[in-house]
Structures are given as C-alpha cells and as structure tokens.
mmCIF file of C-alpha atoms in Angstrom:
data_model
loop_
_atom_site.group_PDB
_atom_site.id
_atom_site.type_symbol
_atom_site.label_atom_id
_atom_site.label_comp_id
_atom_site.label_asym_id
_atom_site.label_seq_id
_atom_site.Cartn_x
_atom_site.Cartn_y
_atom_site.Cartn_z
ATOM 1 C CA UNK A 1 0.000 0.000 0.000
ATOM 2 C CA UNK A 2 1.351 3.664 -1.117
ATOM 3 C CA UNK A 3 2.423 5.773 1.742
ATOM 4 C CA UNK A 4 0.380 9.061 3.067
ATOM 5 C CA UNK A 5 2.698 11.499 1.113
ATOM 6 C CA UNK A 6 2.603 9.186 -2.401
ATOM 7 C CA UNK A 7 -0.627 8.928 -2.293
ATOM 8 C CA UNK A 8 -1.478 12.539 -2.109
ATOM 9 C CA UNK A 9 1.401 13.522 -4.603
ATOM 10 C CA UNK A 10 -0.693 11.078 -6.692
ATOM 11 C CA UNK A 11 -3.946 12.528 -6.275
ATOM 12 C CA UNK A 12 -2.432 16.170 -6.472
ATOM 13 C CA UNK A 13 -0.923 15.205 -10.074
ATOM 14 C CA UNK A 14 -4.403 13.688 -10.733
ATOM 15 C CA UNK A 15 -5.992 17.125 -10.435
ATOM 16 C CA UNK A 16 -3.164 19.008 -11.870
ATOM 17 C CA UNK A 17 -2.333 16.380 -15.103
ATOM 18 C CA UNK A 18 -5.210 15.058 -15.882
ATOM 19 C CA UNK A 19 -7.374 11.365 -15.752
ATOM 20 C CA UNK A 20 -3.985 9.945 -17.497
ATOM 21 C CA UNK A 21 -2.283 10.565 -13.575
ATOM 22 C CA UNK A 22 -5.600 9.052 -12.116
ATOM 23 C CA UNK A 23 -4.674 7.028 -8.851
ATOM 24 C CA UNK A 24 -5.565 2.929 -9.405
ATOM 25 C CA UNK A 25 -6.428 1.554 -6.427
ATOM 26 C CA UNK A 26 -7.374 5.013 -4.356
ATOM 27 C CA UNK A 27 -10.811 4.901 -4.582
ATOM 28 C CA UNK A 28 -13.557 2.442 -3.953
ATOM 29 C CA UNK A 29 -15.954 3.481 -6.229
ATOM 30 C CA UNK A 30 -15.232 2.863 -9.866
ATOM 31 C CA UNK A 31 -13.142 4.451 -11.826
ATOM 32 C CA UNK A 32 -15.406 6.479 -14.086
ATOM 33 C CA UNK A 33 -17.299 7.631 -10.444
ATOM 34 C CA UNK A 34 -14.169 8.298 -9.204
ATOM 35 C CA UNK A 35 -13.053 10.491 -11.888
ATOM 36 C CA UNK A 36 -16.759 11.787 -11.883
ATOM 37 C CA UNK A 37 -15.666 13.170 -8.768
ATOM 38 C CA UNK A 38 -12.172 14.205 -8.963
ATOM 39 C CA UNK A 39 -13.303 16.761 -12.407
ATOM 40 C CA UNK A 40 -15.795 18.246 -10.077
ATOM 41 C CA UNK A 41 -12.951 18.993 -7.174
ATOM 42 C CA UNK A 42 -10.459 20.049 -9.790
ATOM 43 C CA UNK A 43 -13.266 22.441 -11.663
ATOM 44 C CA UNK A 44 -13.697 23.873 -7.861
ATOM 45 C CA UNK A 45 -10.125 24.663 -7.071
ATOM 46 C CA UNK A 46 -9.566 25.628 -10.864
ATOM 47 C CA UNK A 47 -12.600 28.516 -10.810
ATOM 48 C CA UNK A 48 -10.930 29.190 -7.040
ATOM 49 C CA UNK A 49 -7.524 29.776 -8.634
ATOM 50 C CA UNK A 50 -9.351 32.373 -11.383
ATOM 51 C CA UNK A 51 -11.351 34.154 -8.359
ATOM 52 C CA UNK A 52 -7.966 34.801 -6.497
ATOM 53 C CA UNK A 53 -6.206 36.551 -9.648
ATOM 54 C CA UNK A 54 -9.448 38.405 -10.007
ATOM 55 C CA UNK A 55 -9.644 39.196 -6.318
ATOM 56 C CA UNK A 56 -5.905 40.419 -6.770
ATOM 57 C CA UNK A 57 -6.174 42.464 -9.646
ATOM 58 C CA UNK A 58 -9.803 44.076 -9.647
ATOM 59 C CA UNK A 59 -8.868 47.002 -11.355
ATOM 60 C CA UNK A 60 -6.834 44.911 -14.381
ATOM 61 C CA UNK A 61 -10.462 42.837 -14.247
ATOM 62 C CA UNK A 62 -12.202 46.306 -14.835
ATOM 63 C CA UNK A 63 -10.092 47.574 -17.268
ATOM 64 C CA UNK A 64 -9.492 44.156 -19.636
ATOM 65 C CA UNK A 65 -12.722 43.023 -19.374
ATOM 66 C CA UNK A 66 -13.865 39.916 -18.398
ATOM 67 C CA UNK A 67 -13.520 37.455 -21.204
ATOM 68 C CA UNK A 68 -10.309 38.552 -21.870
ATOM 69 C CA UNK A 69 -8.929 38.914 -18.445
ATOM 70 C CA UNK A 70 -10.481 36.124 -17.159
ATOM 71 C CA UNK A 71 -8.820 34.096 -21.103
ATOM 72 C CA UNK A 72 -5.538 35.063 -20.183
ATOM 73 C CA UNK A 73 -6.023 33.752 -16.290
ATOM 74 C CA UNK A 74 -6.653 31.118 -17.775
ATOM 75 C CA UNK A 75 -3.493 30.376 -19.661
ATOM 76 C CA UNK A 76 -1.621 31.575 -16.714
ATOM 77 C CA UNK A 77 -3.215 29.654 -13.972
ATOM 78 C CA UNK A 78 -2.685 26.202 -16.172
ATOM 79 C CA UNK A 79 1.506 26.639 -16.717
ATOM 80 C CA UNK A 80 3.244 24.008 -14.312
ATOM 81 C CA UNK A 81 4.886 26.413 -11.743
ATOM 82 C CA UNK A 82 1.354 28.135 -11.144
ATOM 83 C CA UNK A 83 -0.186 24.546 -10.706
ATOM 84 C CA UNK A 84 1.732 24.190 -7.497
ATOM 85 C CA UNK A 85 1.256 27.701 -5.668
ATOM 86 C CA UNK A 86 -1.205 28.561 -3.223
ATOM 87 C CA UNK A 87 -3.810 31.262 -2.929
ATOM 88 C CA UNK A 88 -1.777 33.297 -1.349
ATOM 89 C CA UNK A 89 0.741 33.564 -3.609
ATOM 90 C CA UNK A 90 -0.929 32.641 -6.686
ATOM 91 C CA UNK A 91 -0.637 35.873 -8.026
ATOM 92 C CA UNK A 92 2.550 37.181 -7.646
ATOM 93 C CA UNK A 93 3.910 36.812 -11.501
ATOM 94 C CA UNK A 94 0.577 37.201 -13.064
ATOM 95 C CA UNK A 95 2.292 41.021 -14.338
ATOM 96 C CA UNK A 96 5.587 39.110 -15.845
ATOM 97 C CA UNK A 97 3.526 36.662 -18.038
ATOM 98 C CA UNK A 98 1.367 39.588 -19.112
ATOM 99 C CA UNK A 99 4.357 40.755 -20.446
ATOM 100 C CA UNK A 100 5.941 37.493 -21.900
ATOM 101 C CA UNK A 101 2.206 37.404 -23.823
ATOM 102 C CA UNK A 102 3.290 41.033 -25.561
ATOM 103 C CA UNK A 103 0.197 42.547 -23.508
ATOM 104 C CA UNK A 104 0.118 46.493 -23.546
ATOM 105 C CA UNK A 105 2.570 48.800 -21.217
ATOM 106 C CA UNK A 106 -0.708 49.662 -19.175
ATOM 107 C CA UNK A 107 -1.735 46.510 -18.483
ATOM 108 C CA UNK A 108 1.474 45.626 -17.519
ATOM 109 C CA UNK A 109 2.202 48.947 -15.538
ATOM 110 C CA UNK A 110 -1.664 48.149 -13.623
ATOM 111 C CA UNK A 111 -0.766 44.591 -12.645
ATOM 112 C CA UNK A 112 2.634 46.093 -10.805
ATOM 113 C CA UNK A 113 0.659 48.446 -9.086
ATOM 114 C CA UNK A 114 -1.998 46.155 -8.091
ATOM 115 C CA UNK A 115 0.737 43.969 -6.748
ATOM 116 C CA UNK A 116 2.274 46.673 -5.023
ATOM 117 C CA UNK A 117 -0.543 47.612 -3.400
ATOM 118 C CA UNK A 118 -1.499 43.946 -1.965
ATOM 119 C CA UNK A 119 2.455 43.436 -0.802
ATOM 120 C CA UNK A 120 2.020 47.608 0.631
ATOM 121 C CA UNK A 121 -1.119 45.948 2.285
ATOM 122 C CA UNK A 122 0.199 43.356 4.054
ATOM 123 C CA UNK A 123 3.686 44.993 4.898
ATOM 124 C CA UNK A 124 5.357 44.755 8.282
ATOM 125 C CA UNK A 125 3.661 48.006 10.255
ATOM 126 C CA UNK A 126 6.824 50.612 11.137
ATOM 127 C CA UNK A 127 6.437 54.281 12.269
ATOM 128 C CA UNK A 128 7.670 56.469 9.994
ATOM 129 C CA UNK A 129 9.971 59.537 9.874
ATOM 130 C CA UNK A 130 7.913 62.413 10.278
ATOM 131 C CA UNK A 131 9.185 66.358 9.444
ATOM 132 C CA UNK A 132 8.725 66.923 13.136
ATOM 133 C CA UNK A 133 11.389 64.362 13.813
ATOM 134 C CA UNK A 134 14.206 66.043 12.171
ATOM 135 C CA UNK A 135 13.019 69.559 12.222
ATOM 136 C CA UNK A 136 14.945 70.384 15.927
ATOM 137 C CA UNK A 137 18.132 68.256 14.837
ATOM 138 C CA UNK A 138 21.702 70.165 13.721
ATOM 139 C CA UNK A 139 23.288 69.613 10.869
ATOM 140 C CA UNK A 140 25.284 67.180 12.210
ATOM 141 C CA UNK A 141 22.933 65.196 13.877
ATOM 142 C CA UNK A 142 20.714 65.390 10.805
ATOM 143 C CA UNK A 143 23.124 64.098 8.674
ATOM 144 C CA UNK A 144 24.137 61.138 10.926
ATOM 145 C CA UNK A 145 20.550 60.075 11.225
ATOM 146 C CA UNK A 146 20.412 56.270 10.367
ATOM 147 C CA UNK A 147 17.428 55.953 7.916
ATOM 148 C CA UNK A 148 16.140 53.135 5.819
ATOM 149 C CA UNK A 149 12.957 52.364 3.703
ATOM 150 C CA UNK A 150 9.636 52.147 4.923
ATOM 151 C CA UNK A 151 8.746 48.741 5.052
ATOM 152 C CA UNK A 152 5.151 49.034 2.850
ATOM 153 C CA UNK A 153 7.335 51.318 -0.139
ATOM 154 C CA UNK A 154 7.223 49.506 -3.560
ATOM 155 C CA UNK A 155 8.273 51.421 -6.663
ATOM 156 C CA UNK A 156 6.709 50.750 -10.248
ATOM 157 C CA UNK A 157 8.853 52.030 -13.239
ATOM 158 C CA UNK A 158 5.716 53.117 -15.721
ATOM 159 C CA UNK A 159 6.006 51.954 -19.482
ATOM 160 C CA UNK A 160 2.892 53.137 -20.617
ATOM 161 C CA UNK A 161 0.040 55.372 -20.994
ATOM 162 C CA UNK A 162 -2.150 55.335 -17.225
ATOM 163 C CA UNK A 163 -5.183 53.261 -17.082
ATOM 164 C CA UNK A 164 -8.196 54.719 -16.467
ATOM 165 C CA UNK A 165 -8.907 52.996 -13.256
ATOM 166 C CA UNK A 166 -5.990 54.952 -11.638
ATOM 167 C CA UNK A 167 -8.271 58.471 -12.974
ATOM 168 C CA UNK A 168 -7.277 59.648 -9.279
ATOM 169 C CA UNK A 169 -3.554 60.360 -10.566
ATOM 170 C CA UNK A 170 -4.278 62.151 -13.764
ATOM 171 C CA UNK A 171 -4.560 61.756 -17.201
ATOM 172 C CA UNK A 172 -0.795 61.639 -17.617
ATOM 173 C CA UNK A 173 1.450 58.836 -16.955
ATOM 174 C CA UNK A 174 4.202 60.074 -14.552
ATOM 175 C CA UNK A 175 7.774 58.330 -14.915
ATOM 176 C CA UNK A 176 7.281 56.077 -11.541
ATOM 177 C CA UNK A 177 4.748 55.544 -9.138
ATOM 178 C CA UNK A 178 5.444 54.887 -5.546
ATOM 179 C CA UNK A 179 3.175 52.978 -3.196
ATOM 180 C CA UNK A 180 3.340 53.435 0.437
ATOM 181 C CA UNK A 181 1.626 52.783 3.809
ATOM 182 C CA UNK A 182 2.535 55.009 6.443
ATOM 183 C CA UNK A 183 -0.226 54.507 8.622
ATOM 184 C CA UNK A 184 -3.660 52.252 7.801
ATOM 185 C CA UNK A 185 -3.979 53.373 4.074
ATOM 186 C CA UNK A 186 -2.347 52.572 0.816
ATOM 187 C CA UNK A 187 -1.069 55.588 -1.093
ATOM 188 C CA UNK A 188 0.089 56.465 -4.541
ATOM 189 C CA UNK A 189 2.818 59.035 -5.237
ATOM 190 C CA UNK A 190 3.623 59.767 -9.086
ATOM 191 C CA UNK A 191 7.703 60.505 -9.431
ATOM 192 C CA UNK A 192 9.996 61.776 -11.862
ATOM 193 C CA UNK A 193 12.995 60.285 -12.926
ATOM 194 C CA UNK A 194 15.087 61.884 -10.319
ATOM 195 C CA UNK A 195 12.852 61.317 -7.584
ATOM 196 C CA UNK A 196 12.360 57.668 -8.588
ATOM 197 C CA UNK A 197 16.204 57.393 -8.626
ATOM 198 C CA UNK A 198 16.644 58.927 -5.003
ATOM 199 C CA UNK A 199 13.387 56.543 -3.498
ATOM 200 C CA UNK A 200 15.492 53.885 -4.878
ATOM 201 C CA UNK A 201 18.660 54.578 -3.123
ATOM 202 C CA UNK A 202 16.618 54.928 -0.009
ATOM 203 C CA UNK A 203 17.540 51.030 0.734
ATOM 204 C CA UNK A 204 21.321 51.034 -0.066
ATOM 205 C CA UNK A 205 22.053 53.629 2.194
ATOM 206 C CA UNK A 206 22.880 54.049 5.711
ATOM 207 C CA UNK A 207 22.318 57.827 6.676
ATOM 208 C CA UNK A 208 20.087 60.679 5.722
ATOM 209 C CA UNK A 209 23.808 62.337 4.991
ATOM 210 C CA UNK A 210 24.244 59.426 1.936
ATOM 211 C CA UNK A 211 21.259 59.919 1.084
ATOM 212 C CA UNK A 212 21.238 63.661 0.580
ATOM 213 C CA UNK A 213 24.689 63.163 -1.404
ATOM 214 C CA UNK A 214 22.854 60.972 -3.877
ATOM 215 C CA UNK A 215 20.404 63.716 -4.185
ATOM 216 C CA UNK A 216 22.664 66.122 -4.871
ATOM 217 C CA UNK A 217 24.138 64.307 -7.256
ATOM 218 C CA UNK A 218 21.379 63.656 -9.098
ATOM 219 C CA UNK A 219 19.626 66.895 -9.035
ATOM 220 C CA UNK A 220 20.789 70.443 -8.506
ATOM 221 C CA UNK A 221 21.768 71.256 -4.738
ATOM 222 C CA UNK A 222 19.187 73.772 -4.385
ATOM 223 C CA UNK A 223 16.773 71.216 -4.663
ATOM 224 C CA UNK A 224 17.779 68.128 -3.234
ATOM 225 C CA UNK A 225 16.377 68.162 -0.145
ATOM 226 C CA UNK A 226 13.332 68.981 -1.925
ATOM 227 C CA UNK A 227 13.261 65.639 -3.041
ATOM 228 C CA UNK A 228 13.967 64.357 0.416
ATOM 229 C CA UNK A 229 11.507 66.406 2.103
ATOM 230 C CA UNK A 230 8.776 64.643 -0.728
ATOM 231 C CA UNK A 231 9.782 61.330 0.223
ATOM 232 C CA UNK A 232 9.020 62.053 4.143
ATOM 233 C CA UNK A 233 6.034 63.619 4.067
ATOM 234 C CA UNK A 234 5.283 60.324 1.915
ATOM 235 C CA UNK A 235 6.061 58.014 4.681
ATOM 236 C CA UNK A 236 8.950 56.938 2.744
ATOM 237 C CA UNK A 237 11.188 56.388 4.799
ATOM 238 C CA UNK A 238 11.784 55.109 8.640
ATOM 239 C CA UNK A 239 14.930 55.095 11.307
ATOM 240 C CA UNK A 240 16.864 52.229 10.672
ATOM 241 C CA UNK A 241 15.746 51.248 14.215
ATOM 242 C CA UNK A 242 12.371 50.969 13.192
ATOM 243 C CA UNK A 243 13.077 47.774 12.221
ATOM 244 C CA UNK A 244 15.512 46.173 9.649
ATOM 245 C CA UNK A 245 18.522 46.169 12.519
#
C-alpha cells in the first residue's frame, strides 16, 4: 500500500495532469465515479484559482474586461509552476507573463501596481519619519541620522500610458509611481525620474547624509532636499531602528 505522502502527490498530479495521472487503487468506487468526482474537485479549485487573480487584480479585471482577463487567467493559472502555488501567492507573476504574452505597457504597468498595493497591504507596520522628527536636529545630527525604507514602499517604473482605473492620478502617466503605507492606508505618489532614482537609493544607504549626497548628485543642490523632504512627508522612509537592525 502507497504511503500518506505518495498517495497525495498522486492525487495532487491527478488534479493538476489530468485522468492519465488518475490514482488505481485510491478509490472504492469505480473508476469512471471516481473520476466523476475528482473533475468536479479540480473544476472547484480551478474557478478558485481564477477568483484569487481576479480578487488580486480588480482594477486589471475592470479595465481588460472579463472574457479577456479572465482568457488570459486562464493560460496563466494552467503553466506548471502556477499549478503548485497557493492562494496566497498565486498571483505574484501574473504582471511578468502579461508581459511574456506582448500585452500592452498599461496593463502591464496596472498589474505592478496592483501587486504593489497587496504586498504595501500586508507589509510589516513601522512608524515612519515624520518632518517633526528632524526639524529640531543640527546639521550634524541630521546628517548622521540612520534611515532606511519604509517597510510598505514599492516602486513601479511606468512603461505606458495610465489606465483609467488609476483616474485619481491624472490623465498623464508620470515616470514612476510609488506605493506606500505610512499609517492604515495605501497611497500612490507619481515621481519623476530623479525622484524615482533617489526613493530607490533609499535602501542602499545608511544615513540621511548618503542619502542627501545621492540627491545632490542627481539633481541640482538647491533642490535636493526637496526631493527628500517629498519622500518624508510620503512616509517613505523610517529610522533604521524601526526595524531592519
């Protein structure tokens, strides 16, 4: 008799492969009841696996349409890989094989921010630096100040033209967008090219001074801790003992 573990890894490849996979000897009904049964549990989890992408990227939904979102779901949720993941992280590449299909720069551009917004979501919780913070500190002590990323920041390089389910940001596509929770709710902050550059340095940093170097020397002085300034108010950015140490 098949252990525990080969006989689920036999009834898993069942519902992933097909009735050519189907377990002899499992089941005591017959086979044609058996497989009766086993279509209707793999139909469930299949239409489970399409409600979870759909869950995950309700705008995307909105803005594709159903039959074709819901076409291309289903292409994505039959490759191999996919076949193995759970809810939770069923999602999580659904943007890379919109791309590998040749689908549009907005589609592609809504399914990172959709994903950025879940992984924002569901973020560690950290305080973060507030103006107030760094508004008594000298020069010195300002420049010292161990900082690091917030956590719930994701940044999405844009590629094309701003769906019309993000209306809230405009009609025109900025050159990133940055996602961030500071406190309960998800936010979205459009960025130039410089801005986007200094968010991403935020991480390989150890000091506000760093920091404000990279700034300068990517923007004008005058204006550099402009940028910076942006980024807190954003709740971009925490004390490296907020967590991370």
């Amino acid at each position: 008799m098949p252990s525990l573990a080969e006989s689920q890894s036999r009834f898993i490849a069942c519902l992933q492969k097909g009735p050519a996979h189907f377990p002899d000897g499992m089941f005591t009904e017959t086979k044609d009841r058996a497989l009766l049964g086993l279509k209707a549990h793999a139909n469930t989890v299949s239409h489970a696996r399409l409600v979870a992408l759909e869950n995950a990227y309700p705008k995307l939904h909105e803005h594709m349409g159903h039959e074709q979102f819901h076409a291309i779901s289903r292409d994505y949720i039959d490759q191999p890989h996919i076949l193995t993941c759970d809810m939770n992280t069923i999602a999580a590449d659904f943007a890379d094989f919109l791309s590998a299909q040749g689908a549009g720069g907005t589609e592609i551009d809504l399914a990172h921010i959709e994903w950025a917004w879940l992984q924002s979501y569901h973020s560690q919780e950290s305080v973060p630096l507030a103006l107030s913070d760094i508004a008594s500190l000298t020069e010195d002590e300002l420049l010292s100040l161990p900082i690091n990323a917030h956590p719930a920041m994701c940044l999405i390089r844009l590629s094309g033209p701003l769906s019309s389910q993000l209306s809230e940001l405009g009609t025109e596509a900025p050159f990133a967008l940055m996602v961030v929770r500071p406190e309960a709710q998800v936010l979205f902050h459009p960025l130039t090219a410089v801005e986007h550059s200094i968010a991403q340095k935020i991480t390989n940093i150890s000091n506000m001074g760093n920091l404000l170097a990279n700034a300068i020397e990517l923007s004008s002085g005058t204006i550099a801790m402009g940028h910076i300034i942006k980024l807190v108010q954003a709740g971009a950015i925490v004390k490296q003992d907020q967590y991370g140490e």
